[in-house]
Amino acid sequence: MYDFIDLDRIDLSAEAPSKEPERQYYFMAKLREFVAREGNRLGRKLTACVVTFGCQMNAKDSEKLSGILKKTGYVLTDDENADFVIYNTCTVRDNANQKVYGRLGVLNGYKKKNPAMKIALCGCMTQEKTVIEKLRESYPFVDLVFGTHNLFTFAELAYRANQEKKMVVDVWEGTDRIVEDLPSERKYPFKSGVNIMFGCNNFCSYCIVPYVRGRERSRDAKEILREIERLVEDGVVEVMLLGQNVNSYGKNLENGISFAQLLREVEKIEGLKRIRFMTSHPKDLSDELIQVMKESKKICRHLHLPLQSGSTKILQAMNRRYTKEQYLALAEKIRQEIPDVALTTDIIVGFPGETREDVQDTIDVIQKVRYDNAFTFIYSKRTGTPAAAMEQVPEDQVHEEFDKVLKCVQDTARMRVKRYEGQVMEALVEEINEGSNSAEALRELNAGPDEILLTGRLSNNTIVHFPGRADQVGTLVMVKLEECRGFYYLGRIVSGK
Ligand code: SAH
Ligand code: SF4
Ligand code: F3S
């Protein structure tokens, strides 16, 4: 797919170009030479492993890192005992950070046995100064640290880290650049995330994302469409348009189009079957967007609409810029216009100042909206955010309230998801299910001797498991939803498409 990047034609005796992405192509060629030489010395191919923490945005960034690693001759592996390991980190809640520190210790063990091993850290955590200090002090075996704004320089940094003995640290405070035409290695051949914007300007008072991902920058619509066209040519049938707040797409572009207009353009791409997007901030979800979704044949029947809290007082303290009533009215309007849409959400319990009555408001919204699924988080204090300075809720109260919210979410979702039991719906087959319960599910479904358990996703984002063949992965099939098992279905293929 990236045939336009021809590393053989690059003159390595010349100076590195200053223009991007040409500069990175040059360093890819340099790194490729190093990887080949090192492989010869060791008598084996060098391996690389990218580990992703956090959201879809990070998953997409990891594909870009993997693309460069593959292009430069590394063999990609899931095994962290590799020659080059890159942790693409998340810092949205403190437990994400703790996970990374814990696993770095394990990596150090591998490195002691393989001194040529290189360890890199990038992503949202590394944008925090305190993290860099801690790495320098307690994790000196890390070879390379870079941030979210200079991910596009990975080829150059990886080359440097392989040449220099001491820790290479290159983290930018921000950027207004978007560098196109770098390689990417997709996790799934048939579906892909597509960045439409970077950063966030909303500054919800609990959230660290605007500090580590910088200000909002939209990608040129032409570039987005070109990328999707290339992806479709390469076998992709489903794209997920990615941004922290897709509803404000285009606002910083001269002559930019709105998100709804962008969706209309994406819809026209022939061969593309499904369109998803993440995330939609309720405060600026437009009527135009609802209309486009309603009329669309390709936009999936799923809308993730983060609530965070059902209490207007807490919403205000969170700087979410909508009230409980406004949110409910919006959800109601969406349900009326697009009755088959599945609504999902994010909820935070334990935000500073939250009382038991406030949580009751959240539960009230859950019961009224009836989400198909909801991610419930315990508030995590993030240094530097306004909420960190507010009075925190006692821990035992938070846990009690969290359990209540979780139970409410699970009870309502179970009833919601079940509403399609017995119907036939289209599913995109995503993978082979090798989980511990797959043999049992196959027995229950009276699967044939040569059938295996597949996992597919409905347009409304619900998962369904059904018997089939490995070569059906990546295709759209019609599935009868035989039995709802809480958040997912067991089903049977009615016909291939
Ligand atoms: N841009 C997206 C959210 C990105 S972060 C949006 O606005 O919806 C994903 C989710 O993490 C958020 O929706 C929120 O529920 C949760 N989150 C963010 N900061 C948090 C914090 N400090 N503590 C707990 N959960 C948090
Ligand atoms: Fe964080 Fe709010 Fe931006 Fe979402 S919209 S990334 S929750 S600041
Ligand atoms: Fe985490 Fe960064 Fe995403 S903080 S949630 S990986 S934008």
Coordinates of C-alpha atoms and ligand atoms in Angstrom, one line a residue:
M1 CA 0.0 0.0 0.0
Y2 CA 2.9 2.3 0.6
D3 CA 4.7 1.5 -2.7
F4 CA 5.3 5.2 -3.2
I5 CA 7.9 5.1 -0.5
D6 CA 11.0 3.7 -2.3
L7 CA 13.9 3.4 0.1
D8 CA 16.2 2.0 -2.5
R9 CA 16.3 5.3 -4.4
I10 CA 17.6 7.3 -1.4
D11 CA 21.2 8.5 -1.4
L12 CA 22.5 7.8 2.1
S13 CA 25.8 9.5 1.4
A14 CA 24.0 12.8 1.2
E15 CA 22.9 14.9 4.1
A16 CA 19.5 14.2 5.7
P17 CA 16.8 16.4 3.9
S18 CA 15.1 19.0 6.1
K19 CA 11.7 18.6 4.5
E20 CA 9.1 16.1 5.8
P21 CA 8.3 13.4 5.2
E22 CA 11.4 13.1 3.0
R23 CA 13.6 13.4 6.0
Q24 CA 11.9 10.4 7.6
Y25 CA 12.2 8.4 4.4
Y26 CA 15.9 9.1 4.6
F27 CA 16.1 7.8 8.2
M28 CA 14.0 4.8 7.3
A29 CA 16.7 3.9 4.7
K30 CA 19.4 4.5 7.3
L31 CA 17.6 2.4 9.9
R32 CA 17.0 -0.4 7.4
E33 CA 20.7 -0.5 6.6
F34 CA 21.4 -0.8 10.4
V35 CA 18.8 -3.5 10.9
A36 CA 20.2 -5.6 8.0
R37 CA 23.8 -5.2 9.3
E38 CA 22.8 -6.1 12.9
G39 CA 20.8 -9.1 11.6
N40 CA 23.8 -10.4 9.8
R41 CA 26.0 -10.0 12.8
L42 CA 23.5 -11.9 15.0
G43 CA 22.6 -14.4 12.3
R44 CA 18.9 -13.8 12.7
K45 CA 16.3 -11.2 11.9
L46 CA 15.7 -8.4 14.4
T47 CA 12.3 -8.4 16.0
A48 CA 10.2 -5.5 17.2
C49 CA 7.1 -5.4 19.4
V50 CA 4.7 -2.4 19.8
V51 CA 2.5 -2.5 22.9
T52 CA -0.5 -0.2 23.0
F53 CA -2.2 1.2 26.1
G54 CA -5.2 3.5 26.0
C55 CA -7.6 4.6 23.3
Q56 CA -8.2 4.1 19.5
M57 CA -6.0 7.1 18.9
N58 CA -3.1 5.3 20.4
A59 CA -4.0 2.1 18.5
K60 CA -3.8 4.1 15.3
D61 CA -0.4 5.7 16.3
S62 CA 0.9 2.2 17.1
E63 CA 0.0 1.1 13.5
K64 CA 2.1 4.0 12.3
L65 CA 5.1 2.9 14.4
S66 CA 4.6 -0.7 13.2
G67 CA 4.5 0.5 9.6
I68 CA 7.9 2.1 10.0
L69 CA 9.4 -0.9 11.8
K70 CA 8.2 -3.2 9.1
K71 CA 9.5 -1.0 6.3
T72 CA 12.9 -0.9 8.0
G73 CA 13.2 -4.7 8.1
Y74 CA 12.1 -5.6 11.7
V75 CA 10.0 -8.7 12.1
L76 CA 6.9 -7.6 14.0
T77 CA 6.0 -9.8 17.0
D78 CA 3.6 -9.8 19.9
D79 CA 6.3 -11.2 22.2
E80 CA 7.8 -8.5 24.4
N81 CA 11.1 -10.4 24.6
A82 CA 12.1 -8.7 21.4
D83 CA 15.1 -6.7 20.0
F84 CA 13.1 -3.4 20.0
V85 CA 10.1 -2.9 22.3
I86 CA 8.0 0.3 22.1
Y87 CA 5.4 1.1 24.8
N88 CA 2.8 3.5 23.5
T89 CA 1.4 4.8 26.7
C90 CA -1.8 6.3 28.1
T91 CA -2.2 8.6 31.1
V92 CA -5.9 9.2 31.2
R93 CA -6.2 7.5 34.6
D94 CA -3.4 6.7 37.1
N95 CA -3.8 3.0 36.8
A96 CA -2.7 3.2 33.1
N97 CA 0.6 4.7 34.3
Q98 CA 1.1 2.1 37.0
K99 CA 0.6 -0.7 34.5
V100 CA 3.5 0.7 32.4
Y101 CA 5.9 1.1 35.3
G102 CA 5.1 -2.5 36.4
R103 CA 5.8 -3.9 32.9
L104 CA 9.0 -1.9 32.4
G105 CA 10.5 -3.9 35.3
V106 CA 9.8 -7.1 33.3
L107 CA 11.4 -5.6 30.2
N108 CA 14.5 -4.9 32.1
G109 CA 14.8 -8.6 32.9
Y110 CA 14.7 -9.4 29.2
K111 CA 17.2 -6.7 28.4
K112 CA 19.7 -8.2 30.9
K113 CA 19.7 -11.4 28.8
N114 CA 19.7 -9.5 25.4
P115 CA 22.0 -6.5 25.8
A116 CA 21.3 -5.4 22.2
M117 CA 17.7 -4.9 23.1
K118 CA 16.2 -1.3 22.8
I119 CA 13.3 -0.1 24.9
A120 CA 11.3 3.0 23.8
L121 CA 8.4 4.8 25.5
C122 CA 6.0 7.2 23.7
G123 CA 2.4 8.3 23.9
C124 CA 0.5 10.4 26.3
M125 CA 2.4 9.6 29.5
T126 CA 5.7 10.9 28.2
Q127 CA 4.2 14.3 27.6
E128 CA 4.3 14.8 31.4
K129 CA 7.4 16.3 32.8
T130 CA 7.1 14.3 36.1
V131 CA 7.1 11.0 34.1
I132 CA 10.4 12.0 32.3
E133 CA 12.0 12.7 35.6
K134 CA 10.9 9.4 37.0
L135 CA 12.2 7.5 34.0
R136 CA 15.6 9.2 34.2
E137 CA 15.9 8.4 37.8
S138 CA 14.4 5.0 38.2
Y139 CA 14.3 3.4 34.7
P140 CA 17.7 4.4 33.2
F141 CA 17.6 1.2 31.0
V142 CA 15.0 2.9 28.7
D143 CA 16.8 3.9 25.5
L144 CA 14.3 6.2 23.8
V145 CA 11.5 8.5 25.0
F146 CA 9.4 10.6 22.7
G147 CA 6.0 12.2 22.8
T148 CA 2.7 12.5 20.9
H149 CA 3.6 15.5 18.8
N150 CA 6.8 14.1 17.2
L151 CA 5.6 10.6 16.6
F152 CA 6.2 11.3 12.9
T153 CA 10.0 11.5 13.6
F154 CA 10.0 7.9 14.9
A155 CA 12.3 6.6 12.1
E156 CA 14.9 9.3 12.9
L157 CA 14.6 8.7 16.7
A158 CA 14.8 5.0 16.4
Y159 CA 18.0 5.3 14.3
R160 CA 19.5 7.7 16.9
A161 CA 18.6 5.4 19.8
N162 CA 20.4 2.6 18.0
Q163 CA 23.5 4.7 17.6
E164 CA 23.7 6.5 21.0
K165 CA 24.6 4.9 24.3
K166 CA 22.6 7.2 26.6
M167 CA 18.8 7.7 26.9
V168 CA 17.5 9.7 23.9
V169 CA 14.7 12.0 25.1
D170 CA 12.8 14.1 22.6
V171 CA 9.4 15.4 23.7
W172 CA 7.7 18.5 22.1
E173 CA 5.4 20.8 24.0
G174 CA 3.1 21.1 21.1
T175 CA 2.9 21.2 17.3
D176 CA 0.8 22.6 14.5
R177 CA 2.1 20.1 12.0
I178 CA 0.4 17.2 10.5
V179 CA 2.8 15.1 8.4
E180 CA 1.2 12.9 5.8
D181 CA 2.3 9.9 3.7
L182 CA 4.1 7.8 6.3
P183 CA 3.7 4.1 6.3
S184 CA 1.2 2.2 8.6
E185 CA 0.8 -1.4 9.3
R186 CA -2.8 -2.3 10.1
K187 CA -3.8 -4.7 12.8
Y188 CA -6.8 -5.8 10.8
P189 CA -6.6 -6.0 7.0
F190 CA -10.3 -5.2 6.6
K191 CA -10.8 -2.3 9.0
S192 CA -8.9 0.8 10.0
G193 CA -8.9 3.9 12.1
V194 CA -8.5 7.2 10.3
N195 CA -7.4 10.3 12.1
I196 CA -9.6 13.2 11.2
M197 CA -8.3 15.5 13.9
F198 CA -5.7 15.6 16.7
G199 CA -5.8 17.2 20.2
C200 CA -8.6 18.7 22.2
N201 CA -9.7 22.2 23.2
N202 CA -12.4 21.3 25.6
F203 CA -10.5 21.2 28.9
C204 CA -13.0 19.1 30.9
S205 CA -11.7 19.8 34.4
Y206 CA -10.8 16.2 35.2
C207 CA -9.1 15.4 31.9
I208 CA -5.4 15.3 31.0
V209 CA -5.9 14.7 27.3
P210 CA -5.7 18.4 26.2
Y211 CA -2.4 18.8 28.0
V212 CA -0.8 15.7 26.5
R213 CA -2.4 15.8 23.0
G214 CA -2.3 19.6 22.5
R215 CA -4.7 21.9 20.7
E216 CA -7.2 20.8 18.2
R217 CA -6.0 20.4 14.7
S218 CA -8.1 19.0 11.9
R219 CA -6.7 17.2 9.0
D220 CA -7.4 18.4 5.5
A221 CA -10.6 16.7 4.1
K222 CA -8.8 15.8 0.9
E223 CA -6.1 14.0 2.7
I224 CA -8.6 12.1 4.8
L225 CA -10.6 11.0 1.7
R226 CA -7.4 10.1 -0.1
E227 CA -6.3 7.9 2.8
I228 CA -9.7 6.1 2.9
E229 CA -9.6 5.6 -0.9
R230 CA -6.2 4.0 -0.6
L231 CA -7.4 1.9 2.4
V232 CA -10.4 0.6 0.4
E233 CA -8.2 -0.3 -2.5
D234 CA -6.2 -2.3 0.0
G235 CA -9.2 -4.3 1.2
V236 CA -10.6 -2.2 4.0
V237 CA -14.4 -2.3 4.3
E238 CA -14.9 -0.4 7.5
V239 CA -13.3 2.8 8.8
M240 CA -13.5 4.5 12.1
L241 CA -13.0 8.3 12.0
L242 CA -11.0 9.3 15.0
G243 CA -10.9 12.5 17.1
Q244 CA -11.4 13.5 20.7
N245 CA -14.4 15.5 19.6
V246 CA -15.3 14.8 16.0
N247 CA -18.2 17.2 16.1
S248 CA -15.8 20.2 16.0
Y249 CA -14.0 18.8 13.0
G250 CA -13.0 21.5 10.5
K251 CA -13.4 24.4 12.8
N252 CA -9.7 25.4 12.7
L253 CA -9.4 24.9 8.9
E254 CA -9.6 27.7 6.4
N255 CA -12.6 26.8 4.2
G256 CA -13.0 23.7 6.3
I257 CA -16.1 21.5 6.0
S258 CA -18.2 20.3 8.9
F259 CA -18.0 16.8 10.3
A260 CA -21.5 16.1 8.8
Q261 CA -20.3 17.2 5.4
L262 CA -17.1 15.1 5.8
L263 CA -19.3 12.1 6.5
R264 CA -21.3 12.8 3.3
E265 CA -18.0 12.7 1.3
V266 CA -16.8 9.6 3.0
E267 CA -20.1 7.9 2.2
K268 CA -19.5 8.4 -1.5
I269 CA -16.3 6.3 -1.5
E270 CA -17.1 3.2 -3.5
G271 CA -16.3 -0.1 -2.0
L272 CA -16.4 1.2 1.6
K273 CA -19.1 -0.6 3.5
R274 CA -19.2 0.8 7.0
I275 CA -18.3 4.1 8.7
R276 CA -17.9 4.6 12.4
F277 CA -16.6 7.5 14.4
M278 CA -15.3 8.3 17.9
T279 CA -15.9 10.5 20.0
S280 CA -18.9 12.8 19.8
H281 CA -19.1 15.5 22.5
P282 CA -22.8 16.1 23.3
K283 CA -22.4 19.9 23.5
D284 CA -21.9 20.3 19.8
L285 CA -23.7 17.4 18.2
S286 CA -25.5 19.0 15.3
D287 CA -28.9 18.4 13.8
E288 CA -27.1 18.1 10.5
L289 CA -25.1 15.1 11.9
I290 CA -28.3 13.4 13.0
Q291 CA -29.8 13.9 9.6
V292 CA -26.7 12.6 7.8
M293 CA -26.7 9.5 10.0
K294 CA -30.3 8.9 9.4
E295 CA -30.0 9.1 5.7
S296 CA -26.8 7.1 5.5
K297 CA -26.5 3.6 4.2
K298 CA -23.0 3.2 5.6
I299 CA -22.8 5.0 8.9
C300 CA -23.1 2.4 11.6
R301 CA -26.1 2.4 13.9
H302 CA -24.0 3.3 16.9
L303 CA -23.3 6.6 18.7
H304 CA -21.0 6.9 21.6
L305 CA -22.2 9.9 23.6
P306 CA -20.2 10.4 26.8
L307 CA -22.4 11.5 29.6
Q308 CA -19.7 11.7 32.4
S309 CA -22.3 12.7 35.0
G310 CA -26.1 13.1 35.2
S311 CA -25.9 15.9 37.7
T312 CA -26.1 19.4 36.2
K313 CA -24.0 20.7 39.2
I314 CA -21.3 18.2 38.6
L315 CA -21.4 18.7 34.8
Q316 CA -20.8 22.3 35.3
A317 CA -17.9 21.6 37.6
M318 CA -16.6 19.3 35.0
N319 CA -16.8 22.0 32.4
R320 CA -18.9 19.8 30.1
R321 CA -21.1 22.7 28.9
Y322 CA -24.5 20.8 28.9
T323 CA -27.1 20.2 31.6
K324 CA -28.8 16.9 32.5
E325 CA -31.9 18.1 30.7
Q326 CA -30.1 19.1 27.6
Y327 CA -28.4 15.7 27.4
L328 CA -31.7 13.9 27.9
A329 CA -33.3 16.0 25.2
L330 CA -30.5 15.3 22.8
A331 CA -30.6 11.5 23.5
E332 CA -34.4 11.6 23.0
K333 CA -34.1 13.5 19.7
I334 CA -31.5 11.0 18.4
R335 CA -33.7 8.0 19.4
Q336 CA -36.7 9.6 17.6
E337 CA -34.8 10.3 14.4
I338 CA -32.8 7.1 14.3
P339 CA -34.8 4.5 16.3
D340 CA -32.4 1.6 15.6
V341 CA -29.3 3.5 16.9
A342 CA -27.4 2.0 19.8
L343 CA -26.3 4.6 22.4
T344 CA -23.2 4.0 24.5
T345 CA -21.5 6.2 27.0
D346 CA -18.7 7.0 29.5
I347 CA -19.4 7.7 33.1
I348 CA -17.2 9.0 35.9
V349 CA -18.0 8.3 39.5
G350 CA -16.3 10.2 42.3
F351 CA -15.6 13.5 40.7
P352 CA -14.8 16.1 43.4
G353 CA -17.8 17.3 45.3
E354 CA -20.1 14.5 44.0
T355 CA -22.7 13.6 46.5
R356 CA -24.9 10.5 46.7
E357 CA -27.8 12.6 45.2
D358 CA -25.6 13.6 42.3
V359 CA -25.0 9.9 41.6
Q360 CA -28.7 9.4 41.7
D361 CA -29.0 11.8 38.9
T362 CA -26.5 9.8 36.9
I363 CA -28.5 6.6 37.6
D364 CA -31.7 8.5 36.5
V365 CA -30.1 9.3 33.1
I366 CA -29.0 5.7 32.6
Q367 CA -32.5 4.5 33.3
K368 CA -34.1 7.0 31.0
V369 CA -31.6 6.7 28.1
R370 CA -31.1 2.9 28.4
Y371 CA -27.6 2.6 27.0
D372 CA -26.5 -0.5 25.1
N373 CA -23.2 -0.3 26.9
A374 CA -21.5 2.1 29.2
F375 CA -17.9 2.4 30.4
T376 CA -17.9 3.4 34.0
F377 CA -14.7 4.8 35.5
I378 CA -13.7 5.8 39.0
Y379 CA -12.5 9.4 39.0
S380 CA -8.7 9.6 38.9
K381 CA -6.9 12.7 40.0
R382 CA -4.6 14.0 37.3
T383 CA -1.9 16.4 38.3
G384 CA -2.2 19.8 36.6
T385 CA -6.0 19.6 35.9
P386 CA -8.3 22.0 37.7
A387 CA -10.2 19.1 39.4
A388 CA -7.0 17.9 41.1
A389 CA -7.2 21.0 43.3
M390 CA -10.8 20.4 44.3
E391 CA -12.0 18.6 47.4
Q392 CA -11.9 14.8 46.7
V393 CA -14.7 12.4 47.6
P394 CA -13.9 9.8 50.3
E395 CA -12.7 6.5 48.7
D396 CA -15.2 4.2 50.4
Q397 CA -18.2 6.3 49.3
V398 CA -16.8 6.3 45.7
H399 CA -16.6 2.5 45.6
E400 CA -20.1 2.1 47.0
E401 CA -21.6 4.5 44.4
F402 CA -19.5 3.0 41.6
D403 CA -21.0 -0.4 42.3
K404 CA -24.5 1.0 42.2
V405 CA -23.9 2.7 38.8
L406 CA -22.2 -0.4 37.4
K407 CA -25.2 -2.5 38.4
C408 CA -27.6 -0.1 36.9
V409 CA -25.6 0.0 33.6
Q410 CA -25.4 -3.8 33.4
D411 CA -29.1 -4.3 34.2
T412 CA -30.3 -1.8 31.6
A413 CA -27.8 -2.9 28.9
R414 CA -28.8 -6.5 29.3
M415 CA -32.4 -5.7 28.5
R416 CA -31.4 -3.3 25.6
V417 CA -29.1 -5.6 23.8
K418 CA -31.6 -8.5 24.0
R419 CA -34.2 -6.6 21.8
Y420 CA -32.9 -8.1 18.6
E421 CA -33.0 -11.7 19.7
G422 CA -34.3 -13.9 16.9
Q423 CA -33.6 -11.3 14.2
V424 CA -31.2 -11.6 11.2
M425 CA -28.6 -8.9 11.0
E426 CA -25.4 -8.1 9.1
A427 CA -22.1 -8.7 10.9
L428 CA -18.6 -8.0 9.9
V429 CA -16.5 -11.1 10.8
E430 CA -13.6 -9.7 12.8
E431 CA -11.7 -12.7 14.1
I432 CA -11.5 -16.3 15.1
N433 CA -12.7 -16.8 18.7
E434 CA -10.2 -19.1 20.4
G435 CA -11.4 -18.2 23.9
S436 CA -11.9 -20.8 26.6
N437 CA -15.6 -21.0 26.1
S438 CA -15.5 -21.4 22.3
A439 CA -15.7 -25.2 22.3
E440 CA -18.8 -25.1 24.5
A441 CA -20.5 -22.4 22.3
L442 CA -19.8 -24.5 19.2
R443 CA -21.5 -27.5 20.9
E444 CA -24.5 -25.5 21.9
L445 CA -24.9 -24.2 18.4
N446 CA -24.6 -27.7 17.0
A447 CA -21.7 -26.6 14.8
G448 CA -20.4 -28.9 12.0
P449 CA -17.2 -30.8 12.6
D450 CA -15.1 -28.5 10.4
E451 CA -16.6 -25.3 11.8
I452 CA -14.8 -22.9 14.2
L453 CA -16.2 -20.1 16.3
L454 CA -16.0 -16.7 14.7
T455 CA -16.6 -13.2 16.3
G456 CA -18.4 -10.6 14.3
R457 CA -19.7 -7.1 15.0
L458 CA -23.1 -5.8 14.2
S459 CA -23.6 -2.3 12.8
N460 CA -24.8 -1.2 16.3
N461 CA -21.5 -2.4 17.7
T462 CA -22.9 -5.5 19.5
I463 CA -20.7 -8.6 19.3
V464 CA -22.0 -11.9 18.0
H465 CA -20.2 -15.3 18.1
F466 CA -21.2 -17.9 15.5
P467 CA -19.8 -21.0 13.8
G468 CA -18.1 -20.5 10.4
R469 CA -14.8 -20.8 8.5
A470 CA -11.5 -19.0 8.9
D471 CA -11.7 -17.6 5.4
Q472 CA -14.9 -15.7 6.3
V473 CA -12.9 -13.3 8.5
G474 CA -13.0 -9.8 7.0
T475 CA -16.3 -10.5 5.2
L476 CA -19.9 -9.3 5.9
V477 CA -22.3 -12.1 6.6
M478 CA -26.0 -12.3 7.6
V479 CA -26.3 -13.8 11.1
K480 CA -29.4 -15.0 13.0
L481 CA -29.1 -13.7 16.6
E482 CA -30.1 -16.9 18.4
E483 CA -29.5 -16.1 22.0
C484 CA -28.5 -13.0 23.9
R485 CA -25.9 -13.5 26.6
G486 CA -25.8 -10.2 28.3
F487 CA -23.6 -7.9 26.3
Y488 CA -23.2 -10.3 23.3
Y489 CA -25.1 -12.8 21.1
L490 CA -24.6 -16.4 20.0
G491 CA -25.8 -16.8 16.4
R492 CA -25.7 -18.6 13.2
I493 CA -24.8 -17.6 9.7
V494 CA -27.8 -17.4 7.5
S495 CA -26.0 -16.6 4.3
G496 CA -22.7 -15.0 3.2
K497 CA -22.7 -11.7 1.3
Ligands
SAH1 N1 -12.7 12.8 24.1 C1 -13.5 11.8 24.7 C2 -12.9 11.1 25.9 C3 -11.5 10.7 25.9 S1 -11.0 10.0 27.4 C4 -14.8 12.5 25.2 O1 -14.8 13.7 25.5 O2 -15.7 11.8 25.4 C5 -12.1 8.6 27.6 C6 -12.9 8.6 28.9 O3 -12.1 8.6 30.0 C7 -13.7 9.9 29.1 O4 -14.9 9.9 28.5 C8 -13.9 9.9 30.6 O5 -15.1 9.2 31.0 C9 -12.7 9.1 31.1 N2 -11.8 9.9 31.9 C10 -11.1 11.0 31.4 N3 -10.4 11.6 32.4 C11 -10.7 10.8 33.5 C12 -10.2 10.9 34.9 N4 -9.4 11.8 35.3 N5 -10.7 10.0 35.8 C13 -11.6 9.0 35.4 N6 -12.0 8.9 34.1 C14 -11.6 9.8 33.2
SF4_2 FE1 -10.9 15.0 27.7 FE2 -13.1 16.5 27.6 FE3 -11.3 16.6 25.6 FE4 -12.8 14.4 25.9 S1 -13.5 16.4 25.4 S2 -10.6 14.5 25.6 S3 -13.0 14.3 28.1 S4 -11.0 17.3 27.7
F3S3 FE1 -5.1 7.7 26.9 FE2 -3.9 9.4 25.4 FE3 -6.0 8.1 24.5 S1 -4.3 9.6 27.6 S2 -7.2 7.7 26.4 S3 -4.1 7.3 25.0 S4 -5.5 10.2 24.1

